[in-house]
Amino acid sequence: MFIVLAVTLVLYLLWRWYLNGILCGLKSLRGPASYPFIGSLMTCYPVSTLMTRLGDMCNIYGKTYKMTIPWTAGIVTIDLDLVEYILTSQATINKSILYIFLKEWLGDGLLLSKSAKWRLRRKTITPTFHFKVLDQFVQVFNKNNQILVQQLQKSIDKQDGAGVVNIAHYVTLAAMDNIVETAMGTSMNSQLNDQSDYVWATKFMTANIYDHIVNPITYLKATYIFTPAYWKERKALKILKEYTMSLIKSRREALSKENKSTLINNNADVETYINDEDFGIKKKTAFLDLLLQTTIDGKPLSDEDIMEEVDTFMFEGHDTVSAAISFTLFCIAQHPDIQSKVIEEQRSIFANEPDRNITSEDLKNMTFLEMVIKEGLRFYPSVPSIARNVSEDFHYKDIHVRKGTTIAIPILTIHKDPSNFPNPEKFIPERFLPAEQSKRHAFAFLPFSAGHRNCIGQRFAMMEMKATISKVCRHFELGMTNPPHECILPSAVVLMSKNGVNLTIKTRKW
């Protein structure tokens, strides 16, 4: 018993010494109470309300406040000048330790890699998001969105011509098909087989991340191993990694047989590759194919390197996009006047051919729909909060932020701050007219983060969102259920509704 108490005391003193080193420069900041070992973790319970409480605490403690969690101390801020510094400074370019729970799945891919490695990877991978590559993905969106419409059509009652659907369920499966085909060059067909092991594994890993963050039992493998979640995670990781690696190996062999020798180092190389008359546009170029041809200092990426980036693309481009599409459709259903304007724009583009396939040029012309999507992302940012780790001391006003500090930026709170967006609870797409945007702080709207580590796939995401929402709206009138559905938004790495996103659909008369 004495030994246990002695060890506990030593651990406590080390914990206090470490936290005091970080907190000594933050004396001017207020924050929630901190308790031994668990820090301010009590403020995280119940987990379902954490996102809103982060905003409430800004009202109590100010736009920047301090708090501690079991493994570190940090600050939470919605001060836009400080947010800008954090997202553009080399001192805060690394992701927070909070992201460590993604490590086993995503490795050192673009999301989690640090400093020098991140810069090299970002520079290397950027050409694979060339506009010509993205434009050919529209073909994939057309195919999978047609299946989405067919699946939704099954929910319509033949007698009254309407139906109630959880739109998030359908959109999530369509987004899975889109991301797998564009990332890996293979068809998952999850819309027709939603019991796929890969679909389950992706959903589980995404949902399980936040449980890690707020559950101290999972911090150490010695304790985590005794929880059911650990063994589910092992199973999910095995499914994900085996599937990705098998595709990498088979595609590498296929490219070798096709004798494809083009190596990609820049945008010009990408254009050469995708315009190859034997490969290129006719067969579509998946993200995986481009990575297999990409080199760093003249050396190709290893299978492990490629798996990290493909898995990262899957994680960042699946639930985030499907959540944004689902919530935007929900907002359109809530506002008939806005839906009318969306349809007016669609009719100006498609005339008497609502069923025709969408083109890249069509997407560029959907300016009002883009504003609607942005306002939807303001209401429901797919990633409601981000965090950075401080790699070198810096001063900001009267605070001294020490190396090792975690800085959290609650994007949802920033988007609902009336000083950034007057009448924040009112859905106004016109906030994103160029003239209106120019009046706001450049960091007041952060659906794709900003600065050095902004989302490399944001153009891809916007194209997919426009294509899917356009397709659904051209075929269905959207409305609210009776009584109106209210989404329950638990705190999570990706913002999703716990009780689905229910709305009514009715076949649209074009």
XYZ file of C-alpha atoms in Angstrom:
510
model
C 0.000 0.000 0.000
C 2.842 2.372 0.884
C 4.529 1.702 -2.466
C 1.300 2.474 -4.360
C 0.882 5.750 -2.476
C 4.518 6.676 -3.054
C 4.301 5.984 -6.788
C 1.040 7.939 -6.984
C 2.621 10.896 -5.201
C 5.661 10.870 -7.502
C 3.459 10.705 -10.584
C 1.334 13.559 -9.258
C 4.380 15.740 -8.587
C 5.754 15.034 -12.066
C 2.379 15.844 -13.572
C 2.184 19.125 -11.657
C 5.786 20.023 -12.566
C 5.098 19.433 -16.249
C 1.819 21.359 -16.269
C 3.245 24.237 -14.236
C 5.973 24.644 -16.851
C 3.328 25.176 -19.487
C 0.849 27.127 -17.383
C 3.297 29.618 -15.887
C 3.020 31.825 -18.965
C -0.780 31.674 -18.975
C -1.399 33.255 -15.566
C -3.440 36.085 -17.047
C -5.932 33.592 -18.494
C -8.914 32.179 -16.661
C -10.347 28.719 -17.154
C -12.296 25.800 -15.639
C -11.093 24.082 -12.477
C -8.297 21.516 -12.739
C -8.146 18.343 -10.641
C -5.245 15.928 -9.982
C -4.471 13.648 -12.938
C -7.732 14.304 -14.791
C -7.196 18.063 -15.140
C -10.281 19.828 -16.497
C -11.626 16.606 -17.973
C -14.762 16.936 -15.840
C -15.839 19.648 -18.273
C -15.874 17.007 -21.017
C -18.770 15.120 -19.452
C -21.294 14.417 -20.691
C -19.339 14.157 -23.934
C -22.460 14.839 -25.987
C -22.486 18.520 -24.991
C -18.770 19.329 -25.077
C -18.845 21.278 -28.353
C -21.518 23.661 -27.091
C -19.828 23.953 -23.687
C -16.581 25.074 -25.306
C -18.573 27.990 -26.671
C -20.319 28.604 -23.347
C -16.943 28.739 -21.595
C -15.818 31.453 -24.017
C -18.707 33.522 -22.659
C -17.544 32.812 -19.095
C -13.753 32.996 -19.355
C -13.202 35.110 -22.467
C -12.259 34.438 -26.096
C -9.057 32.715 -24.965
C -8.992 30.558 -21.841
C -6.822 27.814 -20.367
C -7.637 24.251 -19.417
C -5.771 21.058 -18.577
C -6.312 17.492 -19.703
C -4.594 14.364 -18.384
C -1.554 14.436 -20.640
C -1.068 18.137 -21.313
C -2.243 21.682 -20.716
C -3.412 24.183 -23.230
C -5.615 27.012 -24.317
C -8.886 27.237 -26.202
C -9.341 30.289 -28.391
C -11.806 31.950 -30.738
C -9.748 35.169 -30.898
C -9.432 35.425 -34.683
C -6.102 37.256 -34.621
C -4.648 34.506 -32.448
C -6.318 31.852 -34.622
C -4.656 33.397 -37.666
C -1.268 33.359 -35.946
C -1.689 29.719 -34.918
C -2.730 28.503 -38.364
C -0.022 30.436 -40.230
C 2.931 30.156 -37.835
C 5.758 27.617 -38.200
C 5.743 27.350 -34.390
C 2.281 25.752 -34.440
C 2.380 23.740 -37.645
C 2.235 20.329 -35.924
C -1.033 18.684 -35.012
C -1.884 18.283 -31.334
C -1.144 15.156 -29.317
C -4.929 14.678 -29.352
C -4.535 13.225 -32.849
C -2.298 10.417 -31.581
C -5.279 8.058 -31.534
C -5.345 8.191 -35.347
C -1.718 7.110 -35.591
C -2.239 3.369 -35.939
C -4.673 3.867 -38.794
C -3.150 6.793 -40.698
C 0.516 6.490 -39.736
C 2.612 9.461 -40.879
C 0.307 10.492 -43.697
C -0.362 14.103 -44.611
C -2.775 14.670 -41.719
C -0.397 13.586 -38.937
C 3.161 14.028 -40.272
C 5.263 16.725 -38.641
C 7.312 19.712 -39.771
C 9.920 18.702 -42.381
C 8.202 15.424 -43.328
C 4.850 17.169 -43.674
C 6.321 19.884 -45.911
C 7.921 17.290 -48.164
C 4.773 15.162 -48.344
C 2.557 18.193 -48.991
C 4.801 19.392 -51.811
C 4.957 15.885 -53.256
C 1.241 15.122 -53.100
C -0.127 18.515 -54.189
C 0.276 17.738 -57.939
C -1.981 14.699 -57.568
C -4.857 17.140 -56.906
C -4.327 18.715 -60.317
C -7.558 20.169 -61.747
C -7.491 17.742 -64.695
C -7.470 14.805 -62.276
C -10.346 16.276 -60.281
C -12.361 17.051 -63.406
C -12.376 13.427 -64.491
C -13.735 12.412 -61.073
C -17.022 14.033 -62.112
C -17.672 10.852 -64.114
C -17.489 8.874 -60.863
C -19.852 11.282 -59.100
C -22.378 10.972 -61.932
C -22.413 7.188 -61.761
C -22.722 6.897 -57.990
C -25.199 9.766 -57.634
C -27.475 8.069 -60.149
C -27.505 5.022 -57.863
C -28.190 7.355 -54.911
C -31.304 8.713 -56.643
C -32.484 5.191 -57.448
C -32.067 4.131 -53.825
C -33.940 7.196 -52.554
C -36.716 6.575 -55.054
C -37.451 3.262 -53.329
C -38.470 5.197 -50.189
C -41.256 7.077 -51.946
C -44.760 5.815 -51.300
C -46.444 5.100 -54.624
C -49.819 6.335 -53.378
C -48.931 9.804 -52.061
C -45.651 10.197 -53.968
C -43.640 11.122 -50.882
C -41.461 9.449 -48.313
C -39.443 10.067 -45.145
C -35.755 9.231 -45.301
C -32.673 9.462 -43.142
C -30.744 11.245 -45.866
C -27.457 10.806 -43.985
C -27.629 7.024 -44.399
C -27.951 7.196 -48.176
C -25.461 10.012 -48.652
C -22.822 8.317 -46.475
C -22.901 5.199 -48.646
C -22.764 7.245 -51.863
C -19.797 9.207 -50.490
C -18.082 5.936 -49.619
C -18.491 4.748 -53.202
C -17.156 8.070 -54.496
C -14.098 8.156 -52.253
C -13.130 4.501 -52.774
C -13.368 4.792 -56.552
C -11.530 8.116 -56.784
C -8.900 7.163 -54.224
C -8.299 3.538 -55.108
C -9.697 3.079 -58.593
C -12.053 0.253 -57.617
C -15.805 0.064 -57.055
C -17.016 -0.643 -53.520
C -20.749 -0.686 -54.390
C -21.589 0.045 -50.763
C -24.923 1.606 -51.779
C -25.983 -1.825 -52.976
C -24.198 -3.669 -50.152
C -24.159 -1.602 -46.974
C -23.013 -4.618 -44.944
C -19.483 -4.399 -46.331
C -16.729 -5.038 -43.769
C -14.806 -2.053 -45.103
C -17.803 0.257 -44.594
C -18.190 -0.990 -41.024
C -14.483 -0.627 -40.259
C -14.328 2.944 -41.558
C -17.399 3.983 -39.565
C -16.094 2.345 -36.393
C -12.623 3.902 -36.553
C -14.024 7.385 -37.135
C -16.544 7.132 -34.301
C -14.042 5.553 -31.899
C -11.491 8.372 -32.055
C -13.374 10.793 -29.824
C -14.098 8.051 -27.292
C -10.314 7.705 -26.979
C -9.835 11.389 -26.243
C -12.314 11.599 -23.378
C -11.771 8.159 -21.836
C -8.547 7.943 -19.758
C -8.790 4.131 -19.665
C -7.846 4.075 -23.346
C -4.690 6.183 -23.009
C -2.527 3.207 -22.086
C -2.607 -0.056 -23.988
C -2.228 -1.889 -20.650
C -5.742 -0.738 -19.674
C -7.292 -0.232 -23.123
C -6.713 -3.898 -23.977
C -9.363 -4.889 -21.408
C -12.121 -2.930 -23.173
C -14.368 -4.294 -25.956
C -13.467 -1.264 -28.096
C -9.821 -2.356 -28.258
C -10.638 -5.668 -29.924
C -13.116 -4.038 -32.304
C -10.394 -1.554 -33.216
C -7.937 -4.389 -33.916
C -10.484 -6.014 -36.210
C -11.275 -2.740 -38.000
C -7.606 -1.888 -38.538
C -6.922 -5.336 -39.963
C -9.780 -4.966 -42.456
C -8.740 -1.470 -43.528
C -5.033 -2.144 -43.900
C -5.397 -5.488 -45.663
C -7.862 -4.030 -48.160
C -5.721 -0.983 -48.955
C -2.481 -2.951 -49.180
C -3.997 -5.577 -51.470
C -5.131 -2.835 -53.862
C -1.701 -1.167 -53.767
C 0.092 -4.388 -54.625
C -2.304 -5.411 -57.392
C -2.277 -1.918 -58.929
C 1.526 -1.703 -58.759
C 1.744 -5.035 -60.596
C -0.770 -3.857 -63.211
C 1.125 -0.628 -63.850
C 4.339 -2.595 -64.147
C 2.782 -4.864 -66.780
C 1.427 -1.823 -68.612
C 4.994 -0.502 -68.563
C 3.969 2.909 -67.252
C 7.225 4.711 -66.641
C 6.056 8.327 -66.213
C 7.298 9.652 -62.858
C 5.379 12.466 -61.203
C 7.238 15.368 -59.603
C 5.070 18.359 -60.550
C 1.888 19.520 -62.301
C 3.414 19.120 -65.762
C 4.177 15.470 -65.025
C 0.561 14.945 -63.927
C -0.730 16.384 -67.197
C 1.591 14.111 -69.166
C 0.465 11.088 -67.172
C -3.291 11.582 -67.349
C -3.219 12.467 -71.032
C -1.396 9.266 -71.965
C -3.546 7.977 -74.831
C -3.323 4.395 -73.554
C -4.225 5.236 -69.971
C -5.185 8.725 -68.877
C -8.670 10.078 -69.218
C -10.220 7.027 -70.890
C -9.576 4.741 -67.910
C -9.688 7.458 -65.218
C -6.714 8.100 -62.971
C -7.264 7.243 -59.318
C -5.374 8.942 -56.508
C -3.640 5.606 -55.893
C -2.310 5.433 -59.475
C -0.790 8.885 -59.167
C 0.840 8.037 -55.837
C 2.348 4.891 -57.345
C 4.068 7.067 -59.937
C 5.073 9.827 -57.495
C 8.699 10.208 -56.455
C 10.573 11.960 -53.659
C 14.161 12.834 -54.569
C 13.906 10.448 -57.504
C 12.711 7.526 -55.377
C 9.176 6.108 -55.550
C 6.980 6.043 -52.460
C 6.978 2.734 -50.595
C 3.803 0.658 -50.240
C 3.600 1.803 -46.606
C 3.941 5.475 -47.605
C 1.169 5.086 -50.158
C -1.093 3.256 -47.706
C -0.718 6.131 -45.220
C -1.826 8.679 -47.817
C -4.662 6.604 -49.261
C -6.018 5.872 -45.773
C -5.698 9.568 -44.888
C -7.624 10.516 -48.029
C -10.305 7.974 -47.082
C -10.593 9.314 -43.530
C -10.609 12.992 -44.453
C -12.764 12.676 -47.548
C -15.554 10.331 -46.499
C -17.455 11.251 -43.337
C -16.575 14.943 -43.633
C -18.102 15.227 -47.108
C -21.120 13.034 -46.370
C -21.881 15.043 -43.213
C -21.661 18.326 -45.131
C -23.968 17.057 -47.884
C -26.503 15.663 -45.413
C -26.679 18.814 -43.307
C -26.858 21.087 -46.359
C -29.796 19.084 -47.739
C -31.396 19.362 -44.291
C -30.970 23.156 -44.374
C -32.437 23.309 -47.892
C -35.435 21.281 -46.691
C -35.945 23.752 -43.818
C -35.981 26.801 -46.095
C -38.385 26.528 -49.073
C -37.414 29.991 -50.334
C -33.762 28.956 -50.568
C -34.730 25.661 -52.186
C -36.604 27.616 -54.841
C -33.490 29.663 -55.609
C -31.376 26.503 -55.794
C -33.813 24.989 -58.298
C -33.975 28.214 -60.297
C -30.205 28.047 -60.736
C -30.350 24.345 -61.609
C -32.988 25.003 -64.278
C -30.827 27.750 -65.774
C -28.017 25.188 -66.133
C -29.884 22.020 -67.133
C -32.832 23.557 -69.020
C -35.101 20.668 -70.095
C -32.555 17.956 -69.330
C -32.607 17.432 -65.550
C -31.372 13.845 -65.944
C -28.271 14.580 -67.976
C -24.850 13.983 -66.476
C -23.212 16.902 -64.771
C -20.025 18.450 -66.157
C -17.165 20.379 -64.595
C -18.469 23.505 -66.311
C -21.902 22.963 -64.726
C -20.302 22.826 -61.298
C -18.503 26.129 -61.883
C -21.824 27.757 -62.742
C -23.494 26.707 -59.475
C -22.581 29.894 -57.644
C -25.717 30.123 -55.500
C -25.525 26.445 -54.558
C -21.928 27.015 -53.472
C -23.096 29.808 -51.165
C -25.763 27.493 -49.748
C -23.140 24.818 -49.093
C -20.862 27.323 -47.363
C -23.688 28.526 -45.147
C -24.469 24.871 -44.376
C -20.823 24.397 -43.399
C -21.050 27.468 -41.188
C -24.008 25.951 -39.346
C -22.560 22.434 -39.323
C -18.773 22.437 -39.877
C -17.749 18.862 -40.668
C -14.731 19.196 -38.367
C -16.103 21.208 -35.414
C -12.770 21.668 -33.653
C -9.056 21.430 -34.485
C -5.934 21.491 -32.316
C -2.253 22.345 -32.715
C 0.868 21.638 -30.706
C 3.321 24.450 -29.953
C 6.859 23.469 -31.012
C 8.587 26.658 -29.852
C 7.716 29.383 -27.328
C 5.893 32.476 -28.544
C 4.290 35.600 -27.062
C 0.816 36.848 -27.857
C -0.356 40.005 -26.115
C 0.104 39.310 -22.387
C 0.471 35.535 -22.563
C 3.623 33.471 -23.006
C 2.761 30.222 -24.785
C 5.316 27.535 -23.961
C 6.570 24.690 -26.123
C 4.360 21.624 -25.615
C 1.163 23.610 -25.145
C -1.951 22.319 -26.909
C -4.091 24.956 -28.600
C -7.687 24.077 -29.466
C -9.757 26.077 -31.946
C -13.517 25.368 -31.692
C -14.582 26.119 -35.257
C -18.264 25.587 -34.477
C -18.102 28.365 -31.870
C -16.305 30.727 -34.266
C -18.979 30.121 -36.911
C -21.753 30.941 -34.431
C -20.078 34.042 -32.980
C -22.375 37.032 -33.707
C -19.344 39.313 -33.956
C -18.331 37.267 -37.006
C -21.786 36.487 -38.393
C -24.683 38.734 -37.300
C -27.878 36.778 -36.575
C -25.816 33.565 -36.520
C -28.850 31.283 -36.128
C -30.390 32.564 -39.350
C -29.569 30.684 -42.560
C -28.392 33.332 -45.056
C -26.399 32.024 -48.043
C -25.814 35.592 -49.251
C -23.279 35.970 -46.422
C -20.878 34.402 -48.915
C -21.290 36.919 -51.698
C -17.801 38.273 -52.478
C -18.704 41.728 -51.175
C -19.917 40.291 -47.857
C -16.936 37.982 -47.446
C -14.528 40.867 -47.901
C -15.971 42.554 -44.799
C -15.110 39.610 -42.515
C -11.891 38.504 -40.899
C -10.177 36.021 -43.211
C -10.206 33.392 -40.435
C -13.866 33.740 -39.433
C -14.891 30.827 -41.682
C -12.836 27.648 -41.316
C -14.672 24.615 -42.743
C -11.438 23.416 -44.380
C -9.113 24.857 -41.731
C -6.729 27.518 -43.091
C -3.106 28.501 -43.304
C -0.274 26.050 -43.919
C -2.272 22.911 -43.128
C -5.519 23.756 -44.839
C -7.369 20.868 -46.444
C -5.549 19.802 -49.606
C -8.752 18.177 -50.887
C -11.151 21.083 -50.440
C -11.693 21.579 -54.192
C -12.447 17.853 -54.528
C -14.878 18.100 -51.601
C -16.712 21.121 -53.023
C -17.052 19.418 -56.411
C -18.510 16.279 -54.828
C -20.869 18.269 -52.599
C -22.185 20.318 -55.522
C -22.594 17.265 -57.756
C -24.497 15.267 -55.129
C -26.741 18.065 -53.849
C -27.538 19.136 -57.414
C -28.511 15.588 -58.343
C -30.766 15.113 -55.313
C -32.457 18.510 -55.679
C -33.102 18.034 -59.411
C -34.990 14.813 -58.677
C -36.688 15.482 -55.351
C -38.547 18.212 -53.501
C -37.161 18.298 -49.969
C -39.286 19.051 -46.916
C -39.386 18.698 -43.153
C -40.950 15.840 -41.229
C -43.949 16.360 -38.975
C -43.004 17.103 -36.248
C -39.763 18.659 -37.581
C -36.729 16.463 -37.048
C -34.137 17.816 -34.609
C -30.584 16.580 -35.085
C -28.691 15.449 -31.982
C -25.061 16.488 -32.395
C -22.734 14.560 -30.064
C -19.159 15.777 -29.757
C -16.999 13.924 -32.240
C -14.018 14.379 -34.517
C -16.483 14.683 -37.425
C -19.818 16.396 -36.780
C -22.637 13.934 -37.417
C -26.171 13.586 -36.134
C -26.639 10.808 -33.595
C -30.285 10.333 -34.583
C -29.820 10.701 -38.327
C -30.868 13.539 -40.611
C -34.520 12.922 -41.395
C -36.473 14.808 -44.047
C -39.216 14.185 -46.579
C -38.689 13.680 -50.292
C -41.171 13.938 -53.129
C -40.511 13.369 -56.828
C -39.859 16.772 -58.355
C -41.873 17.894 -61.373
C -39.303 19.541 -63.574
